[in-house]
PDB file of C-alpha atoms in Angstrom:
ATOM      1  CA  UNK A   1       7.231  13.085  17.780  1.00 68.00           C
ATOM      2  CA  UNK A   2       5.457   8.877  17.742  1.00 83.00           C
ATOM      3  CA  UNK A   3       5.777   7.049  14.626  1.00 95.00           C
ATOM      4  CA  UNK A   4       2.185   6.447  13.025  1.00 98.00           C
ATOM      5  CA  UNK A   5       1.213   3.680  12.908  1.00 98.00           C
ATOM      6  CA  UNK A   6      -1.311   1.897  10.023  1.00 98.00           C
ATOM      7  CA  UNK A   7      -3.149  -1.171  10.192  1.00 98.00           C
ATOM      8  CA  UNK A   8      -3.428  -3.699   6.969  1.00 98.00           C
ATOM      9  CA  UNK A   9      -7.711  -4.545   6.653  1.00 98.00           C
ATOM     10  CA  UNK A  10      -8.609  -7.871   6.550  1.00 98.00           C
ATOM     11  CA  UNK A  11      -8.753  -9.291   2.382  1.00 98.00           C
ATOM     12  CA  UNK A  12      -8.132 -13.157   3.071  1.00 98.00           C
ATOM     13  CA  UNK A  13     -10.546 -15.817   2.385  1.00 96.00           C
ATOM     14  CA  UNK A  14     -11.057 -16.206   6.387  1.00 97.00           C
ATOM     15  CA  UNK A  15     -12.698 -13.655   7.190  1.00 98.00           C
ATOM     16  CA  UNK A  16     -16.205 -12.281   5.733  1.00 97.00           C
ATOM     17  CA  UNK A  17     -15.156  -9.513   4.148  1.00 97.00           C
ATOM     18  CA  UNK A  18     -19.190  -7.173   4.290  1.00 98.00           C
ATOM     19  CA  UNK A  19     -18.429  -7.584   8.126  1.00 98.00           C
ATOM     20  CA  UNK A  20     -15.497  -7.899   9.208  1.00 98.00           C
ATOM     21  CA  UNK A  21     -13.416  -5.233   7.216  1.00 98.00           C
ATOM     22  CA  UNK A  22     -15.635  -2.590   9.142  1.00 98.00           C
ATOM     23  CA  UNK A  23     -15.523  -4.361  12.718  1.00 98.00           C
ATOM     24  CA  UNK A  24     -11.324  -3.826  12.117  1.00 98.00           C
ATOM     25  CA  UNK A  25     -11.675  -0.856  10.828  1.00 98.00           C
ATOM     26  CA  UNK A  26     -13.470   0.418  14.069  1.00 98.00           C
ATOM     27  CA  UNK A  27     -11.496  -1.549  16.279  1.00 98.00           C
ATOM     28  CA  UNK A  28      -8.339   0.379  14.708  1.00 98.00           C
ATOM     29  CA  UNK A  29      -9.822   3.840  14.625  1.00 98.00           C
ATOM     30  CA  UNK A  30     -10.921   2.989  18.313  1.00 98.00           C
ATOM     31  CA  UNK A  31      -7.305   0.998  20.026  1.00 98.00           C
ATOM     32  CA  UNK A  32      -5.702   4.731  18.306  1.00 98.00           C
ATOM     33  CA  UNK A  33      -4.522   3.043  15.324  1.00 98.00           C
ATOM     34  CA  UNK A  34      -3.620   6.088  12.577  1.00 98.00           C
ATOM     35  CA  UNK A  35      -4.525   4.688   9.403  1.00 98.00           C
ATOM     36  CA  UNK A  36      -5.928   1.751   7.376  1.00 99.00           C
ATOM     37  CA  UNK A  37      -4.308  -0.107   4.946  1.00 98.00           C
ATOM     38  CA  UNK A  38      -5.725  -2.594   1.797  1.00 98.00           C
ATOM     39  CA  UNK A  39      -2.609  -4.361  -1.200  1.00 98.00           C
ATOM     40  CA  UNK A  40      -3.580  -5.842  -3.999  1.00 98.00           C
ATOM     41  CA  UNK A  41      -3.303  -9.572  -6.046  1.00 97.00           C
ATOM     42  CA  UNK A  42      -5.380  -9.604  -8.519  1.00 97.00           C
ATOM     43  CA  UNK A  43      -5.371 -13.702  -9.523  1.00 97.00           C
ATOM     44  CA  UNK A  44      -2.794 -16.781  -8.679  1.00 96.00           C
ATOM     45  CA  UNK A  45      -2.547 -18.777 -11.660  1.00 95.00           C
ATOM     46  CA  UNK A  46      -2.769 -22.244 -11.362  1.00 93.00           C
ATOM     47  CA  UNK A  47      -0.244 -24.020 -12.236  1.00 90.00           C
ATOM     48  CA  UNK A  48       1.882 -20.318 -11.816  1.00 86.00           C
ATOM     49  CA  UNK A  49       4.203 -19.925 -14.516  1.00 86.00           C
ATOM     50  CA  UNK A  50       6.866 -17.391 -12.431  1.00 94.00           C
ATOM     51  CA  UNK A  51       7.653 -18.025  -9.332  1.00 95.00           C
ATOM     52  CA  UNK A  52       6.254 -14.978  -6.020  1.00 94.00           C
ATOM     53  CA  UNK A  53       8.036 -11.212  -7.556  1.00 93.00           C
ATOM     54  CA  UNK A  54       9.310 -12.796 -10.119  1.00 92.00           C
ATOM     55  CA  UNK A  55      11.478 -15.039  -8.833  1.00 94.00           C
ATOM     56  CA  UNK A  56      12.289 -18.534 -10.244  1.00 91.00           C
ATOM     57  CA  UNK A  57      10.693 -21.617  -8.287  1.00 91.00           C
ATOM     58  CA  UNK A  58       9.389 -18.696  -4.855  1.00 94.00           C
ATOM     59  CA  UNK A  59       5.844 -20.190  -4.234  1.00 94.00           C
ATOM     60  CA  UNK A  60       2.861 -18.009  -3.900  1.00 95.00           C
ATOM     61  CA  UNK A  61       1.764 -17.616  -0.801  1.00 93.00           C
ATOM     62  CA  UNK A  62      -1.446 -19.330  -0.419  1.00 93.00           C
ATOM     63  CA  UNK A  63      -3.203 -16.210   0.776  1.00 94.00           C
ATOM     64  CA  UNK A  64      -2.836 -14.516  -2.269  1.00 95.00           C
ATOM     65  CA  UNK A  65      -5.442 -17.661  -3.984  1.00 95.00           C
ATOM     66  CA  UNK A  66      -8.375 -14.801  -2.322  1.00 96.00           C
ATOM     67  CA  UNK A  67      -7.488 -11.207  -2.072  1.00 98.00           C
ATOM     68  CA  UNK A  68     -10.659  -9.030  -1.322  1.00 98.00           C
ATOM     69  CA  UNK A  69     -10.592  -5.605  -4.149  1.00 98.00           C
ATOM     70  CA  UNK A  70      -8.825  -3.125  -2.109  1.00 98.00           C
ATOM     71  CA  UNK A  71     -10.952  -0.627  -3.365  1.00 98.00           C
ATOM     72  CA  UNK A  72     -13.982  -2.373  -2.174  1.00 98.00           C
ATOM     73  CA  UNK A  73     -12.017  -3.597   1.159  1.00 98.00           C
ATOM     74  CA  UNK A  74     -11.446   0.623   1.713  1.00 98.00           C
ATOM     75  CA  UNK A  75     -15.467   2.045   0.210  1.00 98.00           C
ATOM     76  CA  UNK A  76     -15.780  -0.359   3.450  1.00 98.00           C
ATOM     77  CA  UNK A  77     -14.060   0.797   5.983  1.00 98.00           C
ATOM     78  CA  UNK A  78     -14.064   4.339   5.054  1.00 98.00           C
ATOM     79  CA  UNK A  79     -18.199   4.115   5.571  1.00 98.00           C
ATOM     80  CA  UNK A  80     -17.346   2.607   9.417  1.00 98.00           C
ATOM     81  CA  UNK A  81     -14.865   5.061  10.443  1.00 98.00           C
ATOM     82  CA  UNK A  82     -14.805   8.685  10.992  1.00 98.00           C
ATOM     83  CA  UNK A  83     -10.548  10.016  11.524  1.00 98.00           C
ATOM     84  CA  UNK A  84      -8.079   7.250  10.117  1.00 98.00           C
ATOM     85  CA  UNK A  85      -6.450   7.378   6.659  1.00 98.00           C
ATOM     86  CA  UNK A  86      -6.901   5.904   4.039  1.00 98.00           C
ATOM     87  CA  UNK A  87      -4.325   3.785   1.517  1.00 98.00           C
ATOM     88  CA  UNK A  88      -3.183   1.528  -0.417  1.00 98.00           C
ATOM     89  CA  UNK A  89      -0.108  -0.284  -0.498  1.00 97.00           C
ATOM     90  CA  UNK A  90      -0.393  -1.244  -2.951  1.00 96.00           C
ATOM     91  CA  UNK A  91      -2.856  -0.928  -5.845  1.00 98.00           C
ATOM     92  CA  UNK A  92      -0.967  -2.334  -8.987  1.00 98.00           C
ATOM     93  CA  UNK A  93      -1.785   0.629 -10.824  1.00 98.00           C
ATOM     94  CA  UNK A  94      -1.808  -0.208 -14.541  1.00 98.00           C
ATOM     95  CA  UNK A  95      -3.840  -3.238 -14.292  1.00 98.00           C
ATOM     96  CA  UNK A  96      -6.292  -0.310 -14.152  1.00 98.00           C
ATOM     97  CA  UNK A  97      -7.666   1.947 -16.470  1.00 97.00           C
ATOM     98  CA  UNK A  98      -6.754   4.879 -15.284  1.00 98.00           C
ATOM     99  CA  UNK A  99      -9.832   7.445 -16.327  1.00 98.00           C
ATOM    100  CA  UNK A 100     -11.475   5.307 -14.000  1.00 98.00           C
ATOM    101  CA  UNK A 101      -9.355   4.941 -11.551  1.00 98.00           C
ATOM    102  CA  UNK A 102      -8.983   7.985 -11.115  1.00 98.00           C
ATOM    103  CA  UNK A 103     -12.945   9.191 -10.944  1.00 98.00           C
ATOM    104  CA  UNK A 104     -12.847   6.307  -7.678  1.00 98.00           C
ATOM    105  CA  UNK A 105     -10.122   7.483  -5.756  1.00 98.00           C
ATOM    106  CA  UNK A 106     -12.286  10.901  -5.841  1.00 98.00           C
ATOM    107  CA  UNK A 107     -15.248   9.333  -4.884  1.00 98.00           C
ATOM    108  CA  UNK A 108     -14.098   7.541  -2.443  1.00 98.00           C
ATOM    109  CA  UNK A 109     -12.609  11.314  -0.706  1.00 98.00           C
ATOM    110  CA  UNK A 110     -14.956  12.731  -0.998  1.00 98.00           C
ATOM    111  CA  UNK A 111     -17.152  10.634   0.856  1.00 98.00           C
ATOM    112  CA  UNK A 112     -14.268  10.064   3.227  1.00 98.00           C
ATOM    113  CA  UNK A 113     -13.652  13.527   4.013  1.00 98.00           C
ATOM    114  CA  UNK A 114      -9.886  13.934   2.434  1.00 98.00           C
ATOM    115  CA  UNK A 115      -8.706  10.626   4.154  1.00 98.00           C
ATOM    116  CA  UNK A 116      -7.292   9.165   0.582  1.00 98.00           C
ATOM    117  CA  UNK A 117      -3.653   8.075   0.799  1.00 98.00           C
ATOM    118  CA  UNK A 118      -3.479   6.774  -3.428  1.00 98.00           C
ATOM    119  CA  UNK A 119      -0.962   4.004  -2.961  1.00 98.00           C
ATOM    120  CA  UNK A 120       0.836   2.693  -6.474  1.00 98.00           C
ATOM    121  CA  UNK A 121       3.563   0.256  -8.124  1.00 97.00           C
ATOM    122  CA  UNK A 122       3.896  -1.608 -11.221  1.00 96.00           C
ATOM    123  CA  UNK A 123       3.236  -4.867  -9.939  1.00 96.00           C
ATOM    124  CA  UNK A 124       6.028  -7.970 -11.583  1.00 95.00           C
ATOM    125  CA  UNK A 125       2.598 -10.751 -12.532  1.00 96.00           C
ATOM    126  CA  UNK A 126       2.695 -11.172 -16.034  1.00 96.00           C
ATOM    127  CA  UNK A 127      -0.845 -13.092 -15.233  1.00 96.00           C
ATOM    128  CA  UNK A 128      -2.783 -10.299 -13.981  1.00 97.00           C
ATOM    129  CA  UNK A 129      -1.070  -7.813 -16.351  1.00 97.00           C
ATOM    130  CA  UNK A 130      -2.767 -10.433 -19.048  1.00 96.00           C
ATOM    131  CA  UNK A 131      -6.188 -10.892 -17.792  1.00 97.00           C
ATOM    132  CA  UNK A 132      -6.386  -6.619 -16.486  1.00 96.00           C
ATOM    133  CA  UNK A 133      -5.929  -6.276 -20.898  1.00 93.00           C
ATOM    134  CA  UNK A 134      -4.539  -2.647 -20.295  1.00 95.00           C
ATOM    135  CA  UNK A 135      -1.629  -2.977 -21.165  1.00 96.00           C
ATOM    136  CA  UNK A 136       2.023  -5.443 -21.445  1.00 96.00           C
ATOM    137  CA  UNK A 137       3.847  -5.852 -18.528  1.00 96.00           C
ATOM    138  CA  UNK A 138       6.043  -4.241 -20.798  1.00 96.00           C
ATOM    139  CA  UNK A 139       5.079  -1.128 -21.092  1.00 97.00           C
ATOM    140  CA  UNK A 140       3.462  -0.671 -17.165  1.00 96.00           C
ATOM    141  CA  UNK A 141       6.008   1.968 -16.132  1.00 96.00           C
ATOM    142  CA  UNK A 142       4.571   4.433 -18.977  1.00 96.00           C
ATOM    143  CA  UNK A 143       0.587   2.905 -18.125  1.00 97.00           C
ATOM    144  CA  UNK A 144       1.789   4.345 -14.191  1.00 98.00           C
ATOM    145  CA  UNK A 145       3.102   7.780 -15.540  1.00 98.00           C
ATOM    146  CA  UNK A 146      -0.290   8.173 -17.248  1.00 98.00           C
ATOM    147  CA  UNK A 147      -2.719   7.234 -14.310  1.00 98.00           C
ATOM    148  CA  UNK A 148      -0.749   9.534 -12.441  1.00 98.00           C
ATOM    149  CA  UNK A 149      -1.423  12.950 -15.378  1.00 98.00           C
ATOM    150  CA  UNK A 150      -4.931  10.496 -15.612  1.00 98.00           C
ATOM    151  CA  UNK A 151      -5.638  11.363 -12.103  1.00 98.00           C
ATOM    152  CA  UNK A 152      -3.779  14.922 -11.829  1.00 98.00           C
ATOM    153  CA  UNK A 153      -5.820  15.801 -14.214  1.00 98.00           C
ATOM    154  CA  UNK A 154      -9.402  14.700 -13.500  1.00 98.00           C
ATOM    155  CA  UNK A 155      -9.063  15.859  -9.718  1.00 98.00           C
ATOM    156  CA  UNK A 156      -8.106  19.549 -10.414  1.00 98.00           C
ATOM    157  CA  UNK A 157     -10.502  22.266 -11.734  1.00 98.00           C
ATOM    158  CA  UNK A 158     -12.828  21.609 -14.720  1.00 98.00           C
ATOM    159  CA  UNK A 159     -12.398  21.356 -17.655  1.00 98.00           C
ATOM    160  CA  UNK A 160     -10.920  18.595 -17.611  1.00 98.00           C
ATOM    161  CA  UNK A 161      -8.918  18.152 -20.494  1.00 98.00           C
ATOM    162  CA  UNK A 162      -5.611  15.639 -21.445  1.00 98.00           C
ATOM    163  CA  UNK A 163      -4.616  13.615 -23.967  1.00 97.00           C
ATOM    164  CA  UNK A 164      -2.370   9.964 -23.614  1.00 96.00           C
ATOM    165  CA  UNK A 165      -1.614   6.664 -24.912  1.00 95.00           C
ATOM    166  CA  UNK A 166      -4.491   5.516 -23.532  1.00 97.00           C
ATOM    167  CA  UNK A 167      -7.270   7.975 -21.673  1.00 97.00           C
ATOM    168  CA  UNK A 168      -8.051  11.433 -23.943  1.00 98.00           C
ATOM    169  CA  UNK A 169     -10.172  13.492 -22.183  1.00 98.00           C
ATOM    170  CA  UNK A 170     -11.258  16.482 -24.625  1.00 97.00           C
ATOM    171  CA  UNK A 171     -12.682  18.724 -21.851  1.00 98.00           C
ATOM    172  CA  UNK A 172     -14.783  17.828 -19.507  1.00 98.00           C
ATOM    173  CA  UNK A 173     -16.930  18.305 -16.243  1.00 98.00           C
ATOM    174  CA  UNK A 174     -15.652  15.378 -13.818  1.00 98.00           C
ATOM    175  CA  UNK A 175     -17.195  15.514 -10.998  1.00 97.00           C
ATOM    176  CA  UNK A 176     -16.733  14.708  -7.519  1.00 98.00           C
ATOM    177  CA  UNK A 177     -13.793  16.206  -6.970  1.00 98.00           C
ATOM    178  CA  UNK A 178     -11.846  14.562  -4.290  1.00 98.00           C
ATOM    179  CA  UNK A 179     -12.043  16.758  -0.520  1.00 98.00           C
ATOM    180  CA  UNK A 180      -8.400  17.748  -0.719  1.00 97.00           C
ATOM    181  CA  UNK A 181      -5.234  17.348  -3.812  1.00 95.00           C
ATOM    182  CA  UNK A 182      -5.287  13.298  -2.377  1.00 98.00           C
ATOM    183  CA  UNK A 183      -1.663  12.411  -2.327  1.00 98.00           C
ATOM    184  CA  UNK A 184       0.292  10.009  -4.134  1.00 98.00           C
ATOM    185  CA  UNK A 185       2.934   7.389  -2.806  1.00 98.00           C
ATOM    186  CA  UNK A 186       4.844   5.295  -5.035  1.00 98.00           C
ATOM    187  CA  UNK A 187       6.889   1.931  -4.457  1.00 96.00           C
ATOM    188  CA  UNK A 188      10.224   3.452  -5.707  1.00 90.00           C
ATOM    189  CA  UNK A 189      13.571   1.278  -5.379  1.00 81.00           C
ATOM    190  CA  UNK A 190      14.966   1.306  -8.234  1.00 84.00           C
ATOM    191  CA  UNK A 191      16.810   4.448 -10.791  1.00 85.00           C
ATOM    192  CA  UNK A 192      14.284   5.302 -12.984  1.00 92.00           C
ATOM    193  CA  UNK A 193      11.014   4.490 -10.336  1.00 95.00           C
ATOM    194  CA  UNK A 194      12.910   6.579  -8.138  1.00 96.00           C
ATOM    195  CA  UNK A 195      12.883   9.723 -11.015  1.00 97.00           C
ATOM    196  CA  UNK A 196       9.218   9.376 -11.294  1.00 97.00           C
ATOM    197  CA  UNK A 197       8.693   9.332  -7.345  1.00 98.00           C
ATOM    198  CA  UNK A 198      10.580  12.574  -6.733  1.00 97.00           C
ATOM    199  CA  UNK A 199       9.720  14.367 -10.633  1.00 97.00           C
ATOM    200  CA  UNK A 200       5.920  13.487  -9.740  1.00 96.00           C
ATOM    201  CA  UNK A 201       4.607  11.867  -6.486  1.00 98.00           C
ATOM    202  CA  UNK A 202       4.248  12.584  -3.057  1.00 98.00           C
ATOM    203  CA  UNK A 203       5.883  10.430  -1.136  1.00 98.00           C
ATOM    204  CA  UNK A 204       7.208   6.346  -0.474  1.00 98.00           C
ATOM    205  CA  UNK A 205       6.732   2.908   0.139  1.00 98.00           C
ATOM    206  CA  UNK A 206       9.364   1.199   1.401  1.00 97.00           C
ATOM    207  CA  UNK A 207       8.630  -2.239   2.435  1.00 97.00           C
ATOM    208  CA  UNK A 208      10.443  -3.735   5.370  1.00 97.00           C
ATOM    209  CA  UNK A 209      13.100  -5.932   3.933  1.00 93.00           C
ATOM    210  CA  UNK A 210      15.850  -5.532   5.644  1.00 95.00           C
ATOM    211  CA  UNK A 211      16.919  -1.965   7.921  1.00 97.00           C
ATOM    212  CA  UNK A 212      20.384  -1.419   5.789  1.00 97.00           C
ATOM    213  CA  UNK A 213      18.288  -2.334   2.410  1.00 96.00           C
ATOM    214  CA  UNK A 214      16.010   0.028   3.240  1.00 97.00           C
ATOM    215  CA  UNK A 215      18.416   2.891   4.104  1.00 97.00           C
ATOM    216  CA  UNK A 216      20.377   2.866   1.708  1.00 95.00           C
ATOM    217  CA  UNK A 217      16.918   3.827  -1.323  1.00 96.00           C
ATOM    218  CA  UNK A 218      15.995   5.885   1.876  1.00 96.00           C
ATOM    219  CA  UNK A 219      19.731   7.721   1.481  1.00 96.00           C
ATOM    220  CA  UNK A 220      19.673   7.052  -2.676  1.00 95.00           C
ATOM    221  CA  UNK A 221      16.065   9.318  -2.523  1.00 96.00           C
ATOM    222  CA  UNK A 222      16.478  11.905  -0.747  1.00 96.00           C
ATOM    223  CA  UNK A 223      20.573  12.816  -2.257  1.00 96.00           C
ATOM    224  CA  UNK A 224      18.581  12.563  -6.203  1.00 97.00           C
ATOM    225  CA  UNK A 225      15.421  14.749  -4.247  1.00 97.00           C
ATOM    226  CA  UNK A 226      17.902  16.814  -3.094  1.00 97.00           C
ATOM    227  CA  UNK A 227      19.723  17.208  -6.931  1.00 97.00           C
ATOM    228  CA  UNK A 228      16.760  17.116  -8.293  1.00 96.00           C
ATOM    229  CA  UNK A 229      15.120  20.309  -6.215  1.00 97.00           C
ATOM    230  CA  UNK A 230      12.586  19.085  -4.812  1.00 97.00           C
ATOM    231  CA  UNK A 231      11.565  21.449  -2.458  1.00 94.00           C
ATOM    232  CA  UNK A 232       8.442  19.921  -0.823  1.00 96.00           C
ATOM    233  CA  UNK A 233       8.946  16.532   2.034  1.00 96.00           C
ATOM    234  CA  UNK A 234       8.273  13.391   1.007  1.00 97.00           C
ATOM    235  CA  UNK A 235       5.699  11.833   2.705  1.00 97.00           C
ATOM    236  CA  UNK A 236       7.281   7.728   3.887  1.00 98.00           C
ATOM    237  CA  UNK A 237       4.655   4.751   5.151  1.00 98.00           C
ATOM    238  CA  UNK A 238       6.736   1.712   6.033  1.00 98.00           C
ATOM    239  CA  UNK A 239       4.982  -1.474   4.789  1.00 98.00           C
ATOM    240  CA  UNK A 240       5.887  -3.954   7.580  1.00 98.00           C
ATOM    241  CA  UNK A 241       4.100  -8.286   7.013  1.00 97.00           C
ATOM    242  CA  UNK A 242       4.233  -9.697  10.263  1.00 97.00           C
ATOM    243  CA  UNK A 243       3.713 -12.974  10.880  1.00 94.00           C
ATOM    244  CA  UNK A 244       2.447 -13.321  15.085  1.00 94.00           C
ATOM    245  CA  UNK A 245       2.426 -16.080  17.393  1.00 90.00           C
ATOM    246  CA  UNK A 246       1.646 -15.307  20.943  1.00 83.00           C
ATOM    247  CA  UNK A 247       4.725 -17.455  22.006  1.00 75.00           C
ATOM    248  CA  UNK A 248       8.284 -15.590  21.603  1.00 69.00           C
ATOM    249  CA  UNK A 249      10.911 -17.509  18.596  1.00 67.00           C
ATOM    250  CA  UNK A 250      13.966 -17.391  20.306  1.00 65.00           C
ATOM    251  CA  UNK A 251      17.338 -18.149  18.125  1.00 60.00           C
ATOM    252  CA  UNK A 252      19.395 -16.323  15.482  1.00 58.00           C
ATOM    253  CA  UNK A 253      17.300 -18.807  12.784  1.00 61.00           C
ATOM    254  CA  UNK A 254      14.163 -16.415  13.447  1.00 72.00           C
ATOM    255  CA  UNK A 255      12.618 -14.477  10.857  1.00 85.00           C
ATOM    256  CA  UNK A 256      12.127 -11.375  11.538  1.00 90.00           C
ATOM    257  CA  UNK A 257       8.599 -10.010  12.723  1.00 94.00           C
ATOM    258  CA  UNK A 258       7.699 -13.552  13.120  1.00 93.00           C
ATOM    259  CA  UNK A 259       6.439 -13.684  17.123  1.00 93.00           C
ATOM    260  CA  UNK A 260       5.279 -12.484  19.840  1.00 94.00           C
ATOM    261  CA  UNK A 261       3.545  -8.559  20.251  1.00 96.00           C
ATOM    262  CA  UNK A 262       6.927  -7.912  21.716  1.00 95.00           C
ATOM    263  CA  UNK A 263       9.703  -9.339  19.289  1.00 95.00           C
ATOM    264  CA  UNK A 264       7.537  -7.663  16.382  1.00 96.00           C
ATOM    265  CA  UNK A 265       7.276  -4.487  17.346  1.00 97.00           C
ATOM    266  CA  UNK A 266      11.341  -4.868  18.575  1.00 96.00           C
ATOM    267  CA  UNK A 267      12.270  -5.520  14.918  1.00 96.00           C
ATOM    268  CA  UNK A 268       9.936  -2.379  14.202  1.00 97.00           C
ATOM    269  CA  UNK A 269      11.888   0.064  15.312  1.00 96.00           C
ATOM    270  CA  UNK A 270      15.610   0.172  14.129  1.00 96.00           C
ATOM    271  CA  UNK A 271      13.037   1.149  10.842  1.00 96.00           C
ATOM    272  CA  UNK A 272      11.505   4.388  12.825  1.00 93.00           C
ATOM    273  CA  UNK A 273      14.732   5.248  13.921  1.00 94.00           C
ATOM    274  CA  UNK A 274      15.562   5.630   9.947  1.00 95.00           C
ATOM    275  CA  UNK A 275      13.643   8.690  10.293  1.00 93.00           C
ATOM    276  CA  UNK A 276      10.583   7.224   8.513  1.00 95.00           C
ATOM    277  CA  UNK A 277       6.965   8.572   9.827  1.00 96.00           C
ATOM    278  CA  UNK A 278       5.226   5.683   9.283  1.00 98.00           C
ATOM    279  CA  UNK A 279       4.663   2.504   9.754  1.00 98.00           C
ATOM    280  CA  UNK A 280       2.274  -0.171   7.972  1.00 98.00           C
ATOM    281  CA  UNK A 281       1.726  -3.575   9.526  1.00 98.00           C
ATOM    282  CA  UNK A 282      -0.488  -6.313   8.800  1.00 98.00           C
ATOM    283  CA  UNK A 283      -1.034  -9.170  10.717  1.00 98.00           C
ATOM    284  CA  UNK A 284      -4.005 -10.515   9.013  1.00 97.00           C
ATOM    285  CA  UNK A 285      -1.570 -13.601   7.774  1.00 94.00           C
ATOM    286  CA  UNK A 286      -1.996 -15.774  11.001  1.00 93.00           C
ATOM    287  CA  UNK A 287      -5.132 -14.196  13.009  1.00 96.00           C
ATOM    288  CA  UNK A 288      -7.366 -16.525  12.599  1.00 94.00           C
ATOM    289  CA  UNK A 289     -10.601 -14.354  12.664  1.00 97.00           C
ATOM    290  CA  UNK A 290     -12.021 -10.751  12.906  1.00 97.00           C
ATOM    291  CA  UNK A 291     -12.415 -11.356  17.003  1.00 97.00           C
ATOM    292  CA  UNK A 292      -8.158 -12.326  16.380  1.00 97.00           C
ATOM    293  CA  UNK A 293      -6.694  -9.332  14.443  1.00 98.00           C
ATOM    294  CA  UNK A 294      -8.127  -7.292  16.287  1.00 98.00           C
ATOM    295  CA  UNK A 295      -7.139  -8.607  19.939  1.00 98.00           C
ATOM    296  CA  UNK A 296      -3.786  -8.877  18.300  1.00 98.00           C
ATOM    297  CA  UNK A 297      -3.702  -5.571  16.892  1.00 98.00           C
ATOM    298  CA  UNK A 298      -4.893  -4.024  20.246  1.00 98.00           C
ATOM    299  CA  UNK A 299      -1.425  -5.864  22.189  1.00 98.00           C
ATOM    300  CA  UNK A 300       1.133  -4.389  18.789  1.00 98.00           C
ATOM    301  CA  UNK A 301      -0.483  -1.157  18.995  1.00 98.00           C
ATOM    302  CA  UNK A 302      -0.344  -1.085  23.188  1.00 98.00           C
ATOM    303  CA  UNK A 303       3.469  -2.633  22.793  1.00 97.00           C
ATOM    304  CA  UNK A 304       4.526  -0.367  20.113  1.00 97.00           C
ATOM    305  CA  UNK A 305       3.530   2.963  22.463  1.00 97.00           C
ATOM    306  CA  UNK A 306       5.013   1.522  25.452  1.00 96.00           C
ATOM    307  CA  UNK A 307       7.929   1.685  23.584  1.00 94.00           C
ATOM    308  CA  UNK A 308       8.907   4.707  22.611  1.00 93.00           C
ATOM    309  CA  UNK A 309       7.238   3.989  18.866  1.00 93.00           C
TER     310      UNK A 309
END
């Protein structure tokens, strides 16, 4: 069975949100992509108070200065398409008020006919947590737990009841309901996060940070699922942040996923061999406009299918 292929939607500065998102979404569906994806970066601190991913001295990418809201972007894509799944990889859930996030996702799923994939992560930016005002970053794990619980309650049958640290619903009708149970996928690479995924989520959102590293994480997740007696399979969607160039880049110093379509696909293939079901390829960082992004997406898709991906 062929690996499902997803495409990152245009959210960065060089794109016209209202025009380009629907255009790229329609084109991706026509090309054959199975899913469309967004990510979340709420702000770009100046000066930076911490490095990228919290790593001292690591600069933030300039693209993070301008990232369109993920739910607005998915809504525009939903209105322009009929078949593709609509996912977030990832949405930093603890930056959002749990009840409003649950209701927004339910409404989007109802409007799209049951196509939403709710991909959550905890994030790492001190400035984003300070701006959101929901809870301090040190409480992000507990907040994510409550987001998941509130989503399950709001998406379930009425009357909805929930009592937590952030959200209290004594007894209420909450609609619209999702068209079907929305899958929750988590970016989980550590022990506690893996436990949360195995116990409370439907799938895993790894990033292509090295084949051996992803393989080790995947095996650890499977082992934990077997240990805990989990019966349902774990859905997997790998994020690939690619930088397209029409010219091939030779040499051992070449960075993975940097190059032409053949190089990008060649770098993806070892990950697919791990048994991951779906690969999300985000190409938006190096394409100049929606037309170029669409052309590159078509080339990468055709190359991937020709390679047996």
